[in-house]
Amino acid sequence: MKFALFLLKNSSVAGIPKQVERFSKFSPSPLSMKQFIDFGSANACEKTSFVFLRQELPVRLANIMKEIDFLPDKLLGTPSLKLLTSWYSQSLLELIEFLEKVPDDKDVLTNFTKTLVNIRNRHNNVVPTMAQGVVEYKEAFGVDPVTNQNVQYFLDRFYMSRISTRMLMNQHTLIFDGSVNPAHPKHIGSIDPTCDVVEVVKDAYETSKMLCEQYYLTSPDMEITEVNSKNPNQPLHIVYVPSHLYHMLFELFKNAMRATVETHESSPALPPIKVRVSLGTEDLTIKMSDKGGGVPLRKIERLFSYMYSTAPSPVHVDNSRNAPLAGFGYGLPISRLYAKYFQGDLQLYSMEGYGTSAVIYLKALSSESVERLPVFNKSALRHYQSSSEADDWCMPSKDPKKLGKRTH
């Protein structure tokens, strides 16, 4: 195992391959939004959370660490990937130390919370570090379809795993650090039991508008329409993580604003961005439509690609303080993961020459909002072992055959 061999060179983490094998044999246990809420409000027992997380977090880490090993050798060899694997190994070791500890000991619980905060901070730059590794690999070796397919499959799972582990750690640390967030007293950890979707839309719009005006000195207006089919004329509330929804909307607004301003730079007025929010029995749907010129169908899939990202690489890895209008080009794929994390989705529909509509689908019911988690098994393994095969659809020829009269 490449990952195992790399780790064995470092004596302090020599036991890691064995622990990865041990914990990756278990499947992660997905939680529903309802479980997060019920646990956090009525039965917020720190011991129960500790006993669950000291097993569940290593399982989730080990499952994704098994998959890291199936990345191309040359990608694993980049400085960024070496740094990243060392973070994951260190965090796994720190969590495993709590397996034999007694849950009734107050000091153990306090230390566990501190450890979770340390792990969360250590992993703060996982996304840009992994992105930098992909850039280093691309610059040195280029991109081929098989590598692109494997890296796409892996990164969707890797980043989803990260979203889930951060969710678990945030819930525990926010609920049990003994303080209530004065700005959001009704929040349960990072979850808002009555998340006002339209307010989050407005927040994301205002921030994007400010950025857009800094950069282009102008910005399009927003027109928002609400449809509540369950309770007409009532606000649209769902149980959700506002920061996740904000992340998705902020990304979509940035794209819509940039496209609108650049397409209509010589027009006297900018067409507005239209947002419609609709709550049905099963889904809460947000549709954002712009008149920013659209994207050809051929390019839509590439907008969600990690390997084919066309965004220029940011100069500094630590871009947490400023939110540029373009980063590593990972905004859309990661926003889609946030939507899919609780069984929703994010899709783009574009009309080249006119504009684009982006649609976010979320589950309306907290009992149906269940974590979507990657698990390492034979099915996952097959994805990494597939080789490049001939396409089973005819490829159009550049020069169509002449179909005139045949000469005998």
Coordinates of C-alpha atoms in Angstrom, one line a residue:
M1 CA 0.0 0.0 0.0
K2 CA 1.4 3.3 -1.1
F3 CA -0.2 5.3 1.7
A4 CA 0.8 2.7 4.2
L5 CA 4.5 2.7 3.0
F6 CA 4.6 6.5 3.2
L7 CA 3.3 6.4 6.7
L8 CA 5.6 3.7 7.8
K9 CA 8.6 5.9 7.0
N10 CA 7.4 8.1 9.9
S11 CA 8.0 6.1 13.1
S12 CA 5.5 8.2 15.1
V13 CA 2.6 7.0 13.0
A14 CA 3.8 3.5 12.4
G15 CA 0.6 2.0 13.8
I16 CA -1.6 3.9 11.4
P17 CA -2.0 1.3 8.5
K18 CA -3.3 -1.2 11.1
Q19 CA -5.7 1.3 12.5
V20 CA -6.9 2.3 9.1
E21 CA -7.6 -1.3 8.3
R22 CA -9.3 -1.9 11.6
F23 CA -11.7 1.1 11.4
S24 CA -12.4 1.0 7.6
K25 CA -14.0 -2.4 8.1
F26 CA -16.9 -0.6 9.7
S27 CA -19.4 1.4 7.7
P28 CA -20.2 5.0 8.8
S29 CA -23.5 5.6 10.5
P30 CA -25.5 8.4 8.8
L31 CA -27.5 10.7 11.0
S32 CA -30.7 12.5 10.0
M33 CA -31.3 16.2 10.7
K34 CA -34.1 15.1 13.0
Q35 CA -31.6 13.0 15.0
F36 CA -29.2 15.9 15.2
I37 CA -32.0 18.1 16.5
D38 CA -33.5 15.6 18.9
F39 CA -30.1 14.8 20.3
G40 CA -29.0 18.4 20.7
S41 CA -32.2 19.8 22.2
A42 CA -33.9 17.2 24.5
N43 CA -31.2 14.7 25.3
A44 CA -28.0 16.7 25.0
C45 CA -25.9 14.2 26.9
E46 CA -22.1 14.8 26.5
K47 CA -21.2 11.2 27.5
T48 CA -23.5 9.7 24.8
S49 CA -22.0 12.0 22.2
F50 CA -18.5 11.2 23.3
V51 CA -19.1 7.4 23.1
F52 CA -20.6 7.8 19.6
L53 CA -18.0 10.1 18.2
R54 CA -14.9 8.3 19.5
Q55 CA -15.9 5.4 17.3
E56 CA -17.7 7.2 14.5
L57 CA -15.0 9.8 13.7
P58 CA -12.2 7.2 13.3
V59 CA -14.6 5.1 11.1
R60 CA -15.3 8.0 8.8
L61 CA -11.6 9.1 8.6
A62 CA -10.4 5.5 8.0
N63 CA -12.9 4.9 5.2
I64 CA -11.7 7.9 3.3
M65 CA -8.0 7.2 4.1
K66 CA -8.3 3.8 2.4
E67 CA -9.4 5.6 -0.8
I68 CA -6.5 8.1 -0.7
D69 CA -4.2 5.1 -1.5
F70 CA -5.9 4.7 -4.9
L71 CA -4.9 8.1 -6.1
P72 CA -2.1 8.2 -8.8
D73 CA 1.4 7.7 -7.2
K74 CA 2.6 11.0 -8.7
L75 CA -0.3 12.9 -7.1
L76 CA 0.4 11.2 -3.7
G77 CA 4.0 12.3 -4.1
T78 CA 3.3 16.0 -4.2
P79 CA 4.3 18.0 -1.2
S80 CA 0.6 19.1 -0.6
L81 CA -0.6 15.5 -0.5
K82 CA 2.1 14.5 1.9
L83 CA 1.2 17.3 4.2
L84 CA -2.5 16.4 4.0
T85 CA -2.0 12.7 4.7
S86 CA 0.1 13.6 7.8
W87 CA -2.9 15.6 9.1
Y88 CA -5.3 12.8 8.7
S89 CA -2.9 10.3 10.3
Q90 CA -2.3 12.6 13.3
S91 CA -6.0 13.2 13.8
L92 CA -6.8 9.5 13.6
L93 CA -4.2 8.7 16.3
E94 CA -5.5 11.4 18.6
L95 CA -9.1 10.1 18.4
I96 CA -8.1 6.5 18.9
E97 CA -6.5 7.5 22.3
F98 CA -10.0 8.0 23.7
L99 CA -11.3 4.5 22.9
E100 CA -10.2 3.1 26.3
K101 CA -11.0 6.2 28.3
V102 CA -13.9 6.3 30.9
P103 CA -16.8 8.4 29.8
D104 CA -17.7 9.3 33.4
D105 CA -14.5 11.2 33.9
K106 CA -15.2 15.0 33.4
D107 CA -11.5 15.6 32.4
V108 CA -11.8 13.0 29.7
L109 CA -14.8 14.8 28.2
T110 CA -13.1 18.2 28.4
N111 CA -10.0 16.9 26.8
F112 CA -12.0 15.3 24.0
T113 CA -13.7 18.6 23.2
K114 CA -10.3 20.3 23.1
T115 CA -9.0 17.5 20.8
L116 CA -11.9 18.0 18.4
V117 CA -11.2 21.8 18.2
N118 CA -7.5 21.0 17.5
I119 CA -8.4 18.5 14.8
R120 CA -10.9 20.9 13.2
N121 CA -8.3 23.7 13.2
R122 CA -5.6 21.3 11.8
H123 CA -8.0 20.5 8.9
N124 CA -9.0 24.1 8.1
N125 CA -7.0 24.2 4.9
V126 CA -7.7 20.8 3.6
V127 CA -9.6 22.0 0.5
P128 CA -7.0 24.5 -0.8
T129 CA -4.1 22.1 0.1
M130 CA -5.7 19.2 -1.8
A131 CA -6.5 21.7 -4.7
Q132 CA -2.8 22.8 -4.7
G133 CA -1.8 19.1 -4.9
V134 CA -4.0 18.7 -8.0
V135 CA -2.5 21.9 -9.5
E136 CA 1.1 20.6 -8.8
Y137 CA 0.2 17.2 -10.5
K138 CA -1.5 18.8 -13.5
E139 CA 1.5 21.2 -14.1
A140 CA 3.9 18.3 -14.0
F141 CA 2.0 15.5 -15.7
G142 CA -1.1 17.0 -17.5
V143 CA -4.6 15.5 -17.4
D144 CA -5.9 12.3 -19.0
P145 CA -9.5 11.1 -19.0
V146 CA -8.9 8.1 -16.6
T147 CA -7.0 10.2 -14.0
N148 CA -9.7 12.9 -14.3
Q149 CA -12.5 10.3 -13.7
N150 CA -10.7 8.8 -10.7
V151 CA -9.8 12.2 -9.2
Q152 CA -13.3 13.5 -9.7
Y153 CA -14.8 10.4 -8.1
F154 CA -12.4 10.6 -5.2
L155 CA -12.6 14.3 -4.5
D156 CA -16.4 14.3 -4.4
R157 CA -16.2 11.5 -1.7
F158 CA -13.2 13.1 0.1
Y159 CA -14.8 16.5 0.4
M160 CA -18.2 15.0 1.3
S161 CA -16.4 13.0 4.1
R162 CA -14.8 16.2 5.3
I163 CA -18.2 18.1 5.4
S164 CA -19.6 15.2 7.5
T165 CA -16.7 15.0 10.0
R166 CA -16.8 18.8 10.4
M167 CA -20.5 18.7 11.0
L168 CA -20.1 16.1 13.8
M169 CA -17.2 17.9 15.4
N170 CA -19.1 21.3 15.2
Q171 CA -22.2 19.9 16.8
H172 CA -20.3 18.4 19.7
T173 CA -18.1 21.4 20.4
L174 CA -20.9 24.0 19.9
I175 CA -23.4 22.2 22.1
F176 CA -21.0 21.1 24.9
D177 CA -18.6 24.1 25.2
G178 CA -21.0 25.5 27.8
S179 CA -22.0 28.7 25.9
V180 CA -24.9 29.8 23.8
N181 CA -24.4 31.8 20.7
P182 CA -26.0 35.2 21.6
A183 CA -26.6 36.0 17.9
H184 CA -28.5 32.7 17.4
P185 CA -29.8 31.4 20.8
K186 CA -32.3 29.0 19.1
H187 CA -29.6 27.2 17.0
I188 CA -28.7 23.7 18.0
G189 CA -25.1 23.6 17.3
S190 CA -24.8 24.7 13.7
I191 CA -28.5 23.8 12.9
D192 CA -31.3 26.3 12.8
P193 CA -34.6 24.4 13.6
T194 CA -36.5 27.2 11.8
C195 CA -34.1 28.3 9.1
D196 CA -35.6 31.3 7.2
V197 CA -34.5 30.4 3.7
V198 CA -35.4 33.8 2.2
E199 CA -33.3 35.6 4.9
V200 CA -30.3 33.4 3.9
V201 CA -30.9 34.2 0.3
K202 CA -30.9 38.0 1.1
D203 CA -27.7 37.6 3.2
A204 CA -25.8 35.8 0.4
Y205 CA -27.0 38.3 -2.2
E206 CA -25.9 41.3 -0.1
T207 CA -22.4 39.9 0.4
S208 CA -22.0 39.0 -3.3
K209 CA -23.3 42.4 -4.3
M210 CA -20.7 44.1 -2.1
L211 CA -17.9 42.0 -3.7
C212 CA -19.3 42.6 -7.2
E213 CA -19.3 46.4 -6.6
Q214 CA -15.8 46.4 -5.3
Y215 CA -14.6 44.6 -8.4
Y216 CA -16.9 45.9 -11.2
L217 CA -18.2 49.1 -9.6
T218 CA -21.8 48.0 -10.3
S219 CA -24.1 45.0 -9.6
P220 CA -27.4 43.6 -10.7
D221 CA -30.5 43.9 -8.5
M222 CA -32.4 40.8 -7.2
E223 CA -36.1 40.0 -7.6
I224 CA -37.3 37.4 -5.1
T225 CA -40.6 35.4 -5.2
E226 CA -41.8 33.1 -2.4
V227 CA -44.2 30.2 -2.8
N228 CA -45.4 28.3 0.3
S229 CA -47.8 25.6 -0.9
K230 CA -48.0 24.1 2.6
N231 CA -48.9 27.3 4.4
P232 CA -49.7 30.1 2.0
N233 CA -48.4 33.5 3.1
Q234 CA -46.3 32.0 5.8
P235 CA -42.4 32.4 5.9
L236 CA -40.5 29.5 4.3
H237 CA -38.9 27.7 7.2
I238 CA -37.0 24.4 7.2
V239 CA -34.6 22.6 9.5
Y240 CA -31.2 23.2 8.0
V241 CA -27.6 24.4 8.5
P242 CA -27.7 28.0 7.5
S243 CA -23.9 28.2 6.8
H244 CA -24.2 25.3 4.3
L245 CA -27.1 27.0 2.5
Y246 CA -25.3 30.4 2.5
H247 CA -22.2 28.7 1.0
M248 CA -24.2 27.4 -2.0
L249 CA -26.1 30.6 -2.5
F250 CA -23.1 32.9 -2.2
E251 CA -21.3 30.8 -4.9
L252 CA -24.3 30.9 -7.3
F253 CA -24.8 34.7 -6.8
K254 CA -21.1 35.4 -7.5
N255 CA -21.3 33.4 -10.8
A256 CA -24.6 35.0 -11.8
M257 CA -23.4 38.5 -11.0
R258 CA -20.1 38.1 -12.8
A259 CA -21.8 36.7 -15.9
T260 CA -24.5 39.4 -15.9
V261 CA -22.0 42.3 -15.5
E262 CA -19.6 41.0 -18.1
T263 CA -22.4 40.2 -20.6
H264 CA -24.0 43.6 -20.3
E265 CA -21.0 45.9 -19.7
S266 CA -22.1 48.2 -22.5
S267 CA -25.8 48.2 -21.6
P268 CA -27.3 51.2 -19.7
A269 CA -28.9 48.9 -17.1
L270 CA -28.2 45.4 -15.8
P271 CA -31.0 42.8 -15.9
P272 CA -31.9 41.6 -12.4
I273 CA -31.2 38.2 -11.0
K274 CA -34.5 36.4 -10.3
V275 CA -34.8 34.1 -7.4
R276 CA -37.9 31.9 -6.7
V277 CA -38.2 29.9 -3.5
S278 CA -40.8 27.2 -3.3
L279 CA -41.8 24.9 -0.4
G280 CA -43.7 21.8 -1.3
T281 CA -44.5 18.6 0.6
E282 CA -41.1 16.9 -0.1
D283 CA -38.8 19.6 -1.4
L284 CA -37.7 23.1 -0.7
T285 CA -36.5 24.4 -4.1
I286 CA -34.5 27.6 -4.8
K287 CA -34.2 28.6 -8.5
M288 CA -31.8 31.5 -9.4
S289 CA -32.0 32.8 -13.0
D290 CA -29.7 35.3 -14.7
K291 CA -29.4 36.8 -18.1
G292 CA -25.6 36.5 -18.2
G293 CA -25.2 35.0 -21.6
G294 CA -25.3 31.3 -20.6
V295 CA -22.9 28.5 -21.1
P296 CA -22.8 25.9 -23.9
L297 CA -24.0 22.4 -22.8
R298 CA -20.6 21.0 -23.6
K299 CA -19.1 23.1 -20.8
I300 CA -21.6 22.5 -18.1
E301 CA -20.0 19.3 -16.8
R302 CA -16.6 20.9 -16.7
L303 CA -18.0 23.6 -14.3
F304 CA -18.2 20.8 -11.7
S305 CA -14.8 19.3 -12.6
Y306 CA -11.9 19.5 -10.2
M307 CA -9.2 18.5 -12.7
Y308 CA -10.5 20.7 -15.6
S309 CA -11.0 23.8 -13.4
T310 CA -10.0 26.9 -15.5
A311 CA -9.7 29.3 -12.6
P312 CA -6.2 30.7 -12.1
S313 CA -4.6 29.3 -8.9
P314 CA -4.8 31.7 -5.9
V315 CA -1.4 33.0 -4.9
H316 CA -1.8 32.3 -1.2
V317 CA -3.2 29.1 0.3
D318 CA -4.6 31.0 3.2
N319 CA -7.4 32.9 1.5
S320 CA -9.8 32.5 4.5
R321 CA -9.8 36.2 5.2
N322 CA -10.7 37.4 1.7
A323 CA -13.3 35.9 -0.5
P324 CA -12.2 36.5 -4.1
L325 CA -14.7 36.3 -7.0
A326 CA -12.7 33.3 -8.2
G327 CA -10.7 30.8 -6.1
F328 CA -9.5 27.4 -7.2
G329 CA -12.7 27.0 -9.2
Y330 CA -14.0 24.5 -6.6
G331 CA -17.0 26.6 -5.6
L332 CA -19.6 24.8 -7.7
P333 CA -18.6 21.2 -7.1
I334 CA -18.3 21.8 -3.4
S335 CA -21.6 23.7 -3.3
R336 CA -23.2 20.7 -5.0
L337 CA -21.8 18.5 -2.3
Y338 CA -23.3 20.7 0.5
A339 CA -26.7 20.2 -1.3
K340 CA -26.2 16.5 -1.7
Y341 CA -25.0 16.0 1.9
F342 CA -28.6 16.0 3.3
Q343 CA -30.0 14.3 0.2
G344 CA -30.6 17.4 -1.9
D345 CA -29.0 18.4 -5.1
L346 CA -27.7 21.4 -7.1
Q347 CA -28.2 21.6 -10.9
L348 CA -27.4 24.0 -13.7
Y349 CA -29.6 24.6 -16.7
S350 CA -28.2 27.0 -19.3
M351 CA -29.4 28.6 -22.5
E352 CA -26.3 29.7 -24.4
G353 CA -26.8 33.3 -25.7
Y354 CA -29.3 34.1 -23.0
G355 CA -28.6 33.0 -19.4
T356 CA -28.4 30.3 -16.7
S357 CA -30.8 29.0 -14.1
A358 CA -29.3 27.2 -11.0
V359 CA -31.6 25.1 -8.9
I360 CA -30.9 24.0 -5.3
Y361 CA -33.1 21.1 -4.1
L362 CA -33.3 20.5 -0.3
K363 CA -35.5 18.1 1.7
A364 CA -38.5 19.8 3.3
L365 CA -38.7 17.2 6.1
S366 CA -36.0 16.8 8.7
S367 CA -36.6 13.1 8.9
E368 CA -35.7 12.7 5.2
S369 CA -32.6 15.0 5.5
V370 CA -30.1 12.1 6.1
E371 CA -26.4 12.4 5.7
R372 CA -25.0 11.1 2.4
L373 CA -21.7 9.4 3.3
P374 CA -19.0 7.6 1.3
V375 CA -18.1 4.1 2.4
F376 CA -15.1 2.1 1.2
N377 CA -16.1 -1.2 -0.2
K378 CA -15.7 -3.4 -3.3
S379 CA -18.0 -1.2 -5.3
A380 CA -15.8 1.9 -4.5
L381 CA -12.7 -0.1 -5.3
R382 CA -14.0 -1.0 -8.8
H383 CA -14.2 2.7 -9.6
Y384 CA -10.5 3.1 -9.1
Q385 CA -9.6 0.0 -11.0
S386 CA -11.5 0.8 -14.2
S387 CA -9.3 1.3 -17.2
S388 CA -9.8 3.5 -20.3
E389 CA -12.1 1.6 -22.7
A390 CA -13.4 2.5 -26.1
D391 CA -16.6 4.5 -26.1
D392 CA -19.6 2.4 -26.9
W393 CA -21.2 5.3 -28.8
C394 CA -20.0 6.4 -32.3
M395 CA -17.8 9.5 -32.2
P396 CA -18.9 12.0 -34.9
S397 CA -16.4 12.3 -37.7
K398 CA -14.9 15.8 -38.4
D399 CA -15.6 15.2 -42.2
P400 CA -18.9 13.4 -42.8
K401 CA -18.8 10.8 -45.5
K402 CA -20.0 11.9 -48.9
L403 CA -23.3 10.2 -49.4
G404 CA -23.8 10.9 -53.1
K405 CA -24.5 8.4 -55.9
R406 CA -22.3 5.4 -55.8
T407 CA -20.3 4.5 -58.8
H408 CA -20.4 0.7 -59.6

